[in-house]
């Protein structure tokens, strides 16, 4: 008799063959066969407290490794909880796969348990989304999902796995196994002719600038972009925040952009973050070049920019950057005056930030928090900094220079930081991990302190507690007036005690002088820690150069 395997075994073993080590999951009826199948593999099931966390962890894994992170959730409500988090992964172009259990195929249309059109539900927030059709080909479904997630413009992919297929037994000689990760199918390479045309346009411009997309936000991407900047003498920045050009990380970028006469979009969509390169804040004559793995985005830029788009080309952007670097020496060179000027603007921070302090007793100004935190994040080059959410985190983004950073990304969805912190720690246990977030934001997934304690994943969450959803309060203040600010208040709650109750470490800080000791104790505790810093709610910083 030949051996036979369940569909669930095929999925689990395929994941293993494809290089997956950790599966970020929350259990449920439809996927218990997969939990069972995992016993016959080396797969590590990281069981979290909300399906969105599983997706956020897979997202962080994808961003940090470049390999598809894998989330596994149950059907119906589990899937529905997971789908919202795909929005963040899609915006960040994060390679990841969401596998969801699903009502049995024979139940469909008959009111099956937790039956819902799952693939349709995930489709708008995924690169691809489908329901597996047969048990024997489940391994190919998984491999195809990983291939799509990592190729071209990376992004999340969803596959629903009907429970009867997972339970079905398949004779081993009928199973088609995937043979290793196949990352081959990428966008085309940048041709030498187009590369030389791009470089000629850059050389001819007075004030060119490169806007890079999320594919350059990781450490290797940033290093590559720095080489491109140095080679072309053209300032190059990653536009990864929903604040886009106003991202305080980039200092007075807005002032630089206003003077630019050429913008090279390198895997960066012409979208709201780039303000469509039009209107106030742009030279009306500014020209664009669009190099993007997605033909539709090159076309979109062409339609909107018309004759202002000099060059549009569908290319793999990472190799395109290498080609540009290699070809620079063959054409006319720029001097570095404009680059030096632009870099000075990016590094510009108001002098007052060095001394600004809160006027409210028992509260810190956000700048005080990050002045204290900065030496701790700079102490180790491998530090991972996570910035999540509203106004407080924007101060962190602008005041904490680090090599490895994860932010919500252009999706602008708050709440992912505790999941990101756990994933970063799981990947690199030796790296210090700091998460900077607001008091509204921590509430989304505060139960994950239990997961972090259970799994031994220490990180330091630095919580700016202004007892409000301040980003929205600021909108009310700006758009409707001081008298119409309402409904965005929160309690000055003891989130530190919540973390401690889950077995983590908690600190309450009400004076700047107490913060260093709290950080030291949090790091020394070796536990997931929450430093609950009472702050004065301040609007996010906006940096403009002194005229
Ligand atoms: C998932 C999601 N829900 C709501 C919002 C809108 N939003 C953006 S920032 C913010 C307030 C965040 O409050 P908090 O974490 O306390 O940070 P603060 O602005 O107070 O520093 C809200 C509600 C969002 N961006 N994402
Ligand atoms: Mg707040």
XYZ file of C-alpha atoms in Angstrom, residues 204-515:
312
model
C 20.905 67.914 -17.372
C 18.659 68.851 -14.456
C 19.594 71.626 -12.063
C 17.879 70.172 -9.010
C 16.899 66.505 -9.496
C 15.570 64.299 -6.704
C 14.845 60.573 -6.439
C 11.697 59.394 -4.639
C 12.094 55.712 -3.806
C 9.209 53.426 -2.879
C 8.792 51.015 0.032
C 11.086 48.445 -1.583
C 13.959 50.662 -0.464
C 12.850 51.044 3.152
C 14.764 48.034 4.518
C 18.464 48.095 5.416
C 19.675 46.653 2.114
C 17.327 48.929 0.169
C 18.571 51.997 2.037
C 22.194 50.996 1.459
C 21.501 50.573 -2.259
C 19.736 53.932 -2.401
C 22.641 55.620 -0.615
C 24.979 54.220 -3.277
C 22.678 55.492 -6.009
C 22.567 58.920 -4.386
C 26.351 59.067 -4.079
C 26.916 57.848 -7.647
C 24.408 60.202 -9.286
C 24.953 63.108 -6.855
C 21.173 63.228 -6.661
C 19.369 63.348 -3.313
C 17.380 60.124 -2.854
C 14.708 59.608 -0.203
C 12.243 56.835 0.643
C 8.675 58.094 0.662
C 7.093 55.604 3.073
C 4.859 57.671 5.317
C 1.274 58.766 4.642
C 2.606 62.244 5.363
C 4.702 61.752 2.260
C 6.788 64.807 1.546
C 5.819 66.229 4.955
C 7.244 63.187 6.797
C 9.290 64.755 9.594
C 11.836 61.940 9.209
C 12.975 63.756 6.084
C 13.440 67.151 7.696
C 12.754 70.033 5.363
C 12.175 67.785 2.319
C 9.240 69.974 1.286
C 11.564 72.918 0.760
C 13.882 70.815 -1.403
C 11.001 69.449 -3.468
C 9.692 72.956 -4.109
C 12.927 73.734 -5.928
C 13.215 70.433 -7.802
C 13.082 70.445 -11.604
C 13.196 66.653 -12.024
C 11.647 63.916 -9.872
C 12.654 60.309 -10.507
C 10.026 57.914 -9.144
C 11.887 54.696 -8.380
C 9.226 52.146 -7.460
C 7.246 54.991 -5.941
C 3.677 55.470 -7.070
C 2.591 58.915 -8.164
C -0.051 59.194 -5.474
C -1.269 61.292 -2.560
C 2.064 60.925 -0.739
C 3.837 62.652 -3.617
C 0.892 65.044 -4.005
C 0.831 64.013 -7.643
C 3.793 66.352 -8.160
C 1.351 69.173 -8.710
C 0.032 72.294 -7.064
C 1.525 74.336 -4.288
C 4.849 72.904 -3.262
C 6.010 72.028 -6.791
C 7.566 73.852 -9.666
C 4.759 73.766 -12.290
C 7.415 72.831 -14.837
C 8.828 69.929 -12.832
C 9.527 66.881 -15.022
C 9.130 63.268 -13.938
C 10.588 59.869 -14.685
C 8.693 56.765 -13.600
C 10.564 53.490 -13.133
C 8.200 50.953 -11.644
C 7.650 47.179 -11.609
C 3.947 47.681 -12.293
C 3.013 48.757 -15.840
C -0.295 50.182 -14.572
C 1.533 52.645 -12.335
C 3.824 53.774 -15.149
C 0.724 54.273 -17.331
C -1.029 56.176 -14.570
C 1.918 58.540 -14.218
C 1.976 58.990 -18.012
C -1.739 59.823 -18.143
C -1.504 62.331 -15.324
C 1.793 63.966 -16.248
C 1.444 63.895 -20.044
C 4.417 65.724 -21.547
C 5.846 66.314 -18.082
C 6.739 62.598 -17.921
C 10.094 62.323 -19.669
C 10.569 58.573 -19.326
C 8.316 55.756 -18.135
C 9.612 52.209 -17.936
C 8.414 48.976 -16.341
C 11.431 47.570 -14.525
C 12.620 45.696 -11.490
C 13.605 48.669 -9.352
C 16.371 47.146 -7.243
C 18.344 45.900 -10.221
C 17.506 49.156 -12.009
C 19.280 51.047 -9.224
C 22.341 48.820 -9.713
C 22.294 49.435 -13.455
C 22.087 53.192 -12.953
C 25.026 53.068 -10.546
C 27.042 51.012 -13.033
C 26.298 53.355 -15.948
C 26.952 56.713 -14.247
C 30.612 56.727 -15.193
C 29.673 56.516 -18.900
C 27.878 59.834 -19.062
C 28.152 63.459 -17.946
C 28.667 63.965 -14.208
C 27.053 66.377 -11.772
C 28.897 68.302 -9.112
C 27.674 67.731 -5.579
C 26.513 71.225 -4.586
C 22.809 70.441 -4.942
C 23.186 67.139 -3.083
C 24.981 68.823 -0.185
C 22.303 71.516 -0.038
C 19.476 68.958 -0.088
C 21.086 66.715 2.523
C 21.478 69.686 4.850
C 17.740 70.309 4.510
C 16.901 66.650 5.258
C 19.030 66.833 8.407
C 17.523 70.129 9.454
C 15.824 70.090 12.852
C 14.701 73.182 14.745
C 17.366 74.251 17.252
C 14.667 74.566 19.915
C 14.227 70.771 19.946
C 17.512 70.456 21.833
C 16.069 72.143 24.902
C 12.287 72.288 24.565
C 10.498 71.018 27.689
C 6.944 70.601 28.847
C 5.313 73.380 30.811
C 2.817 70.949 32.364
C 3.818 69.430 35.688
C 3.948 65.645 35.564
C 4.073 65.608 31.759
C 6.955 65.442 29.284
C 7.178 67.127 25.912
C 7.623 64.443 23.165
C 11.016 66.005 22.324
C 12.154 65.371 25.906
C 11.244 61.704 25.551
C 13.207 61.237 22.343
C 16.236 63.234 23.478
C 16.538 60.704 26.293
C 15.757 57.679 24.133
C 18.137 58.547 21.285
C 21.415 57.269 22.843
C 19.703 53.969 23.662
C 18.555 53.348 20.097
C 21.960 54.434 18.782
C 23.889 52.180 21.160
C 23.556 49.124 18.910
C 23.665 49.369 15.109
C 21.231 46.459 14.926
C 18.518 48.208 16.916
C 15.084 47.892 15.369
C 12.895 50.960 15.858
C 9.175 50.725 15.310
C 7.054 53.874 15.065
C 3.313 53.447 15.183
C 0.549 55.929 14.964
C -0.318 59.484 15.709
C 1.464 62.645 16.729
C 3.812 61.231 19.381
C 5.288 58.646 17.014
C 5.936 61.366 14.411
C 8.246 63.043 16.900
C 10.009 59.714 17.324
C 10.398 59.282 13.569
C 11.979 62.692 13.224
C 14.305 62.511 16.241
C 15.591 58.915 16.226
C 18.043 58.099 13.438
C 18.353 54.316 12.972
C 19.323 51.843 10.264
C 16.470 49.449 10.851
C 13.041 50.932 11.153
C 9.488 49.766 10.604
C 6.613 52.234 10.386
C 2.949 51.775 9.493
C 3.715 52.822 5.940
C 1.586 54.672 3.422
C -1.515 52.737 4.530
C -1.410 54.899 7.650
C -3.131 52.214 9.722
C -2.224 52.374 13.392
C -1.871 49.427 15.772
C 0.755 47.121 14.276
C 3.738 47.956 16.497
C 3.533 45.240 19.157
C 3.244 42.632 16.397
C 6.151 44.201 14.508
C 8.237 44.224 17.700
C 7.605 40.528 18.315
C 8.449 39.590 14.733
C 11.665 41.643 14.816
C 12.736 39.988 18.053
C 11.887 36.508 16.772
C 14.008 37.119 13.696
C 16.951 38.692 15.484
C 16.979 37.825 19.209
C 20.202 39.781 19.786
C 18.842 43.054 18.388
C 17.362 45.593 20.808
C 13.808 46.383 19.745
C 12.047 49.640 20.654
C 8.449 50.446 19.760
C 7.268 54.039 19.940
C 3.510 54.431 20.043
C 0.575 56.401 21.405
C -1.916 55.524 24.125
C -4.744 55.157 21.625
C -2.643 52.898 19.440
C -1.514 50.500 22.171
C -5.111 49.556 22.906
C -5.558 47.775 19.577
C -3.356 44.818 20.500
C -2.264 45.249 24.110
C -3.091 41.587 24.815
C -0.038 40.704 22.725
C 2.074 41.392 25.801
C 0.862 37.937 26.867
C 2.107 36.449 23.584
C 5.452 38.236 23.946
C 5.874 36.987 27.516
C 4.814 33.434 26.615
C 7.184 33.358 23.659
C 10.066 35.131 25.422
C 10.229 38.069 23.009
C 11.425 41.101 24.978
C 11.130 44.610 23.552
C 10.683 48.070 25.014
C 7.457 49.876 24.160
C 7.792 53.607 24.799
C 4.244 54.834 25.122
C 3.452 58.543 24.878
C 0.373 58.874 27.035
C -1.464 62.134 26.391
C -4.822 60.627 27.316
C -6.214 61.291 23.877
C -6.317 60.329 20.240
C -4.280 63.410 19.654
C -3.859 63.162 15.884
C -7.633 63.414 15.558
C -7.868 66.094 18.254
C -5.423 68.117 16.186
C -7.667 67.771 13.135
C -10.597 69.039 15.173
C -8.531 71.976 16.402
C -7.294 72.847 12.925
C -10.490 72.292 10.933
C -13.305 73.022 13.382
C -11.793 75.179 16.120
C -10.803 74.986 19.764
C -14.401 74.951 21.004
C -15.335 71.958 18.879
C -12.734 69.501 20.102
C -14.628 66.565 21.577
C -14.931 62.807 21.687
C -11.221 62.053 21.333
C -10.336 61.943 25.027
C -8.989 58.809 26.686
C -8.263 58.019 30.314
C -4.680 58.483 31.500
C -4.708 54.712 31.899
C -1.972 52.581 33.460
C -0.910 50.635 30.377
C 2.318 49.814 32.228
C 0.295 47.874 34.786
C -1.490 45.993 32.000
C 1.879 44.888 30.591
C 3.007 43.866 34.080
C -0.219 41.932 34.660
C 0.567 39.857 31.563
C 3.978 39.061 33.062
C 5.900 41.866 31.364
C 7.721 44.829 32.863
C 5.957 48.148 33.476
C 7.204 51.642 34.261
C 5.272 54.863 34.792
C 7.248 58.022 34.014
C 6.049 61.533 34.847
C 9.380 63.417 34.915
C 12.136 63.534 32.300
C 14.756 62.779 34.931
C 13.083 59.430 35.657
C 13.109 58.247 32.055
